[in-house]
Amino acid sequence: MSISISSGFDSGNIRTLSITDTPAGVSAELEIVTDHQSDFYQWFHFRLANAAGREVELKIVNGGNSAYPGGWPGYSARFSEDRESWLLADTDYADGTLTIRLTPDSNAVWIAYFAPYSMERHHDLIAWAASQPGVEHRELGLTLDGQPMDLLTIGDGPKQVWLYARQHPGESMAEWWMEGALERLTDEEDAVARLLRQKATIHLVPNMNPDGSRRGHLRTNAVGVNLNREWHEPTADKSPEVLLVRNAMDATGVDFAMDVHGDEAIAAVFIAGFDGVPSITAKQSELYHRYRDTLAVRTPDFQTRLGYPVAAAGKANLSMSTNQVAERFGAVAMTLEMPFKDNDDLPDADFGWSPARSIQLAKDCLAVLAEMIDDI
Ligand SMILES: [Zn+2]
């Protein structure tokens, strides 16, 4: 049997240009497919079959024009034979080509930009979370592809906390983070969870972009729209996902918000705030910095040295959710970024940045929120 490459499944993305399968060697030339109605691409996820025991060289040849070419140097693709454990593959980047080499043990191996979080797993997460005591589930509406927008609410305190993830669907670590947040918040013997449930009402949107997720997009929804540039004026035609969630936020108000992402290029975990929003207050800014500095003390997987440049006074982009939510509600708002590469201060040679570390980070983020909840 000749080797085969396929991506016709939930969050699959690859195009096969050629396959060479001879006794002298096995290789394939591949391309990542752009998001529908968009030029963005970087997410890939495919299955390699009939290659057990053979050394295979997979060349993704269009890395140079991807959304973040700076994401490739120092990056390693993930592979899995059981779709549970995702390991780092031997990966090189040169001249626009990402070369992945592996010798699978079994005749089916999955290869992805990061450990995928499928829409099937999303439905499992919603079903599980909704069955936990004290959790309310609501479907806010439907996406353009007709998928549900899910909101989970926990706790009955006066502080309104909003946690939402995966506006950029290829950043699957964001939904692993949500799984960790839900695990902690639903643990009735966890003191942090008990305190937060008493002092706050916590609203969680585990997946802001189901259509992009299922379509195998990097950054946009079913019609090629970057949802994190829609928060100033979301529309039912282009960005119903944002419109539904922002309307729900308008109904509750927001005291604290975290928008969870992954970053392609920076090999560290960091947060970005809302510098430059017109109505920023000293208290808002002080609480943001206190959150950031406390999280850095709590976990060595978080740091404050690397991150994005901050906007000048009055120059914030209000189409981005963190800025819009800070401006609109006076909230302490932030964008959390986890790496596709690794935390280079504390690397893991087998797994790199991983689902397990994303889950643990969520638990640490909640602990810091619990320390500050009275002041927010
Ligand atoms: Zn993002």
PDB file of C-alpha atoms in Angstrom, residues 28-131:
ATOM      1  CA  ALA A  28       5.235  14.347   0.332  1.00  0.00           C
ATOM      2  CA  GLU A  29       4.930  17.983  -0.692  1.00  0.00           C
ATOM      3  CA  LEU A  30       2.045  19.728   1.005  1.00  0.00           C
ATOM      4  CA  GLU A  31       0.378  23.140   1.253  1.00  0.00           C
ATOM      5  CA  ILE A  32      -1.708  24.658   4.021  1.00  0.00           C
ATOM      6  CA  VAL A  33      -5.069  25.882   2.654  1.00  0.00           C
ATOM      7  CA  THR A  34      -6.149  29.494   3.285  1.00  0.00           C
ATOM      8  CA  ASP A  35      -9.163  30.276   5.481  1.00  0.00           C
ATOM      9  CA  HIS A  36     -12.325  30.469   3.340  1.00  0.00           C
ATOM     10  CA  GLN A  37     -12.684  33.987   1.817  1.00  0.00           C
ATOM     11  CA  SER A  38      -9.440  35.052   3.475  1.00  0.00           C
ATOM     12  CA  ASP A  39      -5.678  35.048   2.860  1.00  0.00           C
ATOM     13  CA  PHE A  40      -4.825  33.859   6.369  1.00  0.00           C
ATOM     14  CA  TYR A  41      -3.338  30.401   6.836  1.00  0.00           C
ATOM     15  CA  GLN A  42      -1.085  28.639   9.343  1.00  0.00           C
ATOM     16  CA  TRP A  43      -3.236  25.891  10.918  1.00  0.00           C
ATOM     17  CA  PHE A  44      -2.701  22.381   9.541  1.00  0.00           C
ATOM     18  CA  HIS A  45      -4.137  19.047  10.639  1.00  0.00           C
ATOM     19  CA  PHE A  46      -4.004  15.854   8.606  1.00  0.00           C
ATOM     20  CA  ARG A  47      -3.665  12.082   8.784  1.00  0.00           C
ATOM     21  CA  LEU A  48      -0.816  10.117   7.301  1.00  0.00           C
ATOM     22  CA  ALA A  49      -1.689   6.481   6.555  1.00  0.00           C
ATOM     23  CA  ASN A  50       0.078   3.286   5.497  1.00  0.00           C
ATOM     24  CA  ALA A  51       3.480   4.441   6.708  1.00  0.00           C
ATOM     25  CA  ALA A  52       4.160   2.219   9.758  1.00  0.00           C
ATOM     26  CA  GLY A  53       7.874   1.643  10.290  1.00  0.00           C
ATOM     27  CA  ARG A  54       8.913   3.869   7.394  1.00  0.00           C
ATOM     28  CA  GLU A  55      10.777   7.142   7.637  1.00  0.00           C
ATOM     29  CA  VAL A  56       8.584   9.826   6.077  1.00  0.00           C
ATOM     30  CA  GLU A  57       9.549  13.380   5.132  1.00  0.00           C
ATOM     31  CA  LEU A  58       6.634  15.819   4.915  1.00  0.00           C
ATOM     32  CA  LYS A  59       7.371  19.196   3.340  1.00  0.00           C
ATOM     33  CA  ILE A  60       4.881  22.044   3.824  1.00  0.00           C
ATOM     34  CA  VAL A  61       6.147  24.290   1.057  1.00  0.00           C
ATOM     35  CA  ASN A  62       4.055  27.444   1.552  1.00  0.00           C
ATOM     36  CA  GLY A  63       5.281  28.419   5.028  1.00  0.00           C
ATOM     37  CA  GLY A  64       6.880  31.642   3.812  1.00  0.00           C
ATOM     38  CA  ASN A  65       3.607  33.398   2.979  1.00  0.00           C
ATOM     39  CA  SER A  66       1.657  32.165   5.990  1.00  0.00           C
ATOM     40  CA  ALA A  67       0.059  34.630   8.408  1.00  0.00           C
ATOM     41  CA  TYR A  68       3.072  34.486  10.759  1.00  0.00           C
ATOM     42  CA  PRO A  69       6.272  33.274   9.063  1.00  0.00           C
ATOM     43  CA  GLY A  70       8.000  34.130  12.353  1.00  0.00           C
ATOM     44  CA  GLY A  71       6.041  31.255  13.845  1.00  0.00           C
ATOM     45  CA  TRP A  72       8.112  28.601  12.072  1.00  0.00           C
ATOM     46  CA  PRO A  73      11.727  29.039  13.279  1.00  0.00           C
ATOM     47  CA  GLY A  74      12.067  27.161  16.569  1.00  0.00           C
ATOM     48  CA  TYR A  75       8.668  25.498  16.127  1.00  0.00           C
ATOM     49  CA  SER A  76       7.928  21.747  16.167  1.00  0.00           C
ATOM     50  CA  ALA A  77       4.799  20.146  14.694  1.00  0.00           C
ATOM     51  CA  ARG A  78       2.722  17.852  16.927  1.00  0.00           C
ATOM     52  CA  PHE A  79       1.891  14.232  16.088  1.00  0.00           C
ATOM     53  CA  SER A  80      -0.274  11.578  17.720  1.00  0.00           C
ATOM     54  CA  GLU A  81      -1.090   7.938  17.092  1.00  0.00           C
ATOM     55  CA  ASP A  82      -3.883   7.726  19.692  1.00  0.00           C
ATOM     56  CA  ARG A  83      -5.289  11.292  19.316  1.00  0.00           C
ATOM     57  CA  GLU A  84      -4.836  11.727  23.087  1.00  0.00           C
ATOM     58  CA  SER A  85      -1.125  12.305  23.506  1.00  0.00           C
ATOM     59  CA  TRP A  86       0.449  14.851  21.103  1.00  0.00           C
ATOM     60  CA  LEU A  87       4.242  14.737  20.890  1.00  0.00           C
ATOM     61  CA  LEU A  88       6.768  17.041  19.239  1.00  0.00           C
ATOM     62  CA  ALA A  89       7.890  15.866  15.788  1.00  0.00           C
ATOM     63  CA  ASP A  90      11.360  16.391  14.337  1.00  0.00           C
ATOM     64  CA  THR A  91      10.763  19.687  12.464  1.00  0.00           C
ATOM     65  CA  ASP A  92      12.975  22.121  10.513  1.00  0.00           C
ATOM     66  CA  TYR A  93      12.200  25.373   8.753  1.00  0.00           C
ATOM     67  CA  ALA A  94      14.239  26.826   5.887  1.00  0.00           C
ATOM     68  CA  ASP A  95      13.486  28.850   2.737  1.00  0.00           C
ATOM     69  CA  GLY A  96       9.739  28.914   3.334  1.00  0.00           C
ATOM     70  CA  THR A  97       9.456  25.131   3.765  1.00  0.00           C
ATOM     71  CA  LEU A  98       8.529  23.414   7.009  1.00  0.00           C
ATOM     72  CA  THR A  99       9.947  19.879   6.968  1.00  0.00           C
ATOM     73  CA  ILE A 100       8.520  17.300   9.357  1.00  0.00           C
ATOM     74  CA  ARG A 101      10.238  13.897   9.674  1.00  0.00           C
ATOM     75  CA  LEU A 102       8.764  10.929  11.462  1.00  0.00           C
ATOM     76  CA  THR A 103       8.709   7.136  11.477  1.00  0.00           C
ATOM     77  CA  PRO A 104       5.234   6.134  12.655  1.00  0.00           C
ATOM     78  CA  ASP A 105       4.695   2.968  14.684  1.00  0.00           C
ATOM     79  CA  SER A 106       1.194   2.481  13.315  1.00  0.00           C
ATOM     80  CA  ASN A 107      -0.520   2.841   9.984  1.00  0.00           C
ATOM     81  CA  ALA A 108      -2.461   5.959  10.994  1.00  0.00           C
ATOM     82  CA  VAL A 109      -0.785   9.007  12.514  1.00  0.00           C
ATOM     83  CA  TRP A 110      -2.262  12.492  12.922  1.00  0.00           C
ATOM     84  CA  ILE A 111      -0.124  15.594  12.479  1.00  0.00           C
ATOM     85  CA  ALA A 112      -1.228  19.100  13.496  1.00  0.00           C
ATOM     86  CA  TYR A 113      -0.054  22.644  14.181  1.00  0.00           C
ATOM     87  CA  PHE A 114      -1.105  22.128  17.809  1.00  0.00           C
ATOM     88  CA  ALA A 115      -3.090  19.446  19.679  1.00  0.00           C
ATOM     89  CA  PRO A 116      -6.534  19.857  18.065  1.00  0.00           C
ATOM     90  CA  TYR A 117      -9.712  20.545  20.025  1.00  0.00           C
ATOM     91  CA  SER A 118     -12.515  19.193  17.854  1.00  0.00           C
ATOM     92  CA  MET A 119     -16.116  20.400  17.765  1.00  0.00           C
ATOM     93  CA  GLU A 120     -17.085  16.886  18.902  1.00  0.00           C
ATOM     94  CA  ARG A 121     -14.946  17.389  21.999  1.00  0.00           C
ATOM     95  CA  HIS A 122     -16.551  20.818  22.396  1.00  0.00           C
ATOM     96  CA  HIS A 123     -20.016  19.196  22.503  1.00  0.00           C
ATOM     97  CA  ASP A 124     -18.687  16.665  25.053  1.00  0.00           C
ATOM     98  CA  LEU A 125     -17.353  19.558  27.156  1.00  0.00           C
ATOM     99  CA  ILE A 126     -20.692  21.382  27.062  1.00  0.00           C
ATOM    100  CA  ALA A 127     -22.634  18.220  27.913  1.00  0.00           C
ATOM    101  CA  TRP A 128     -20.327  17.419  30.832  1.00  0.00           C
ATOM    102  CA  ALA A 129     -20.178  20.982  32.193  1.00  0.00           C
ATOM    103  CA  ALA A 130     -23.948  21.504  31.897  1.00  0.00           C
ATOM    104  CA  SER A 131     -24.514  18.410  34.063  1.00  0.00           C
TER     105      SER A 131
END
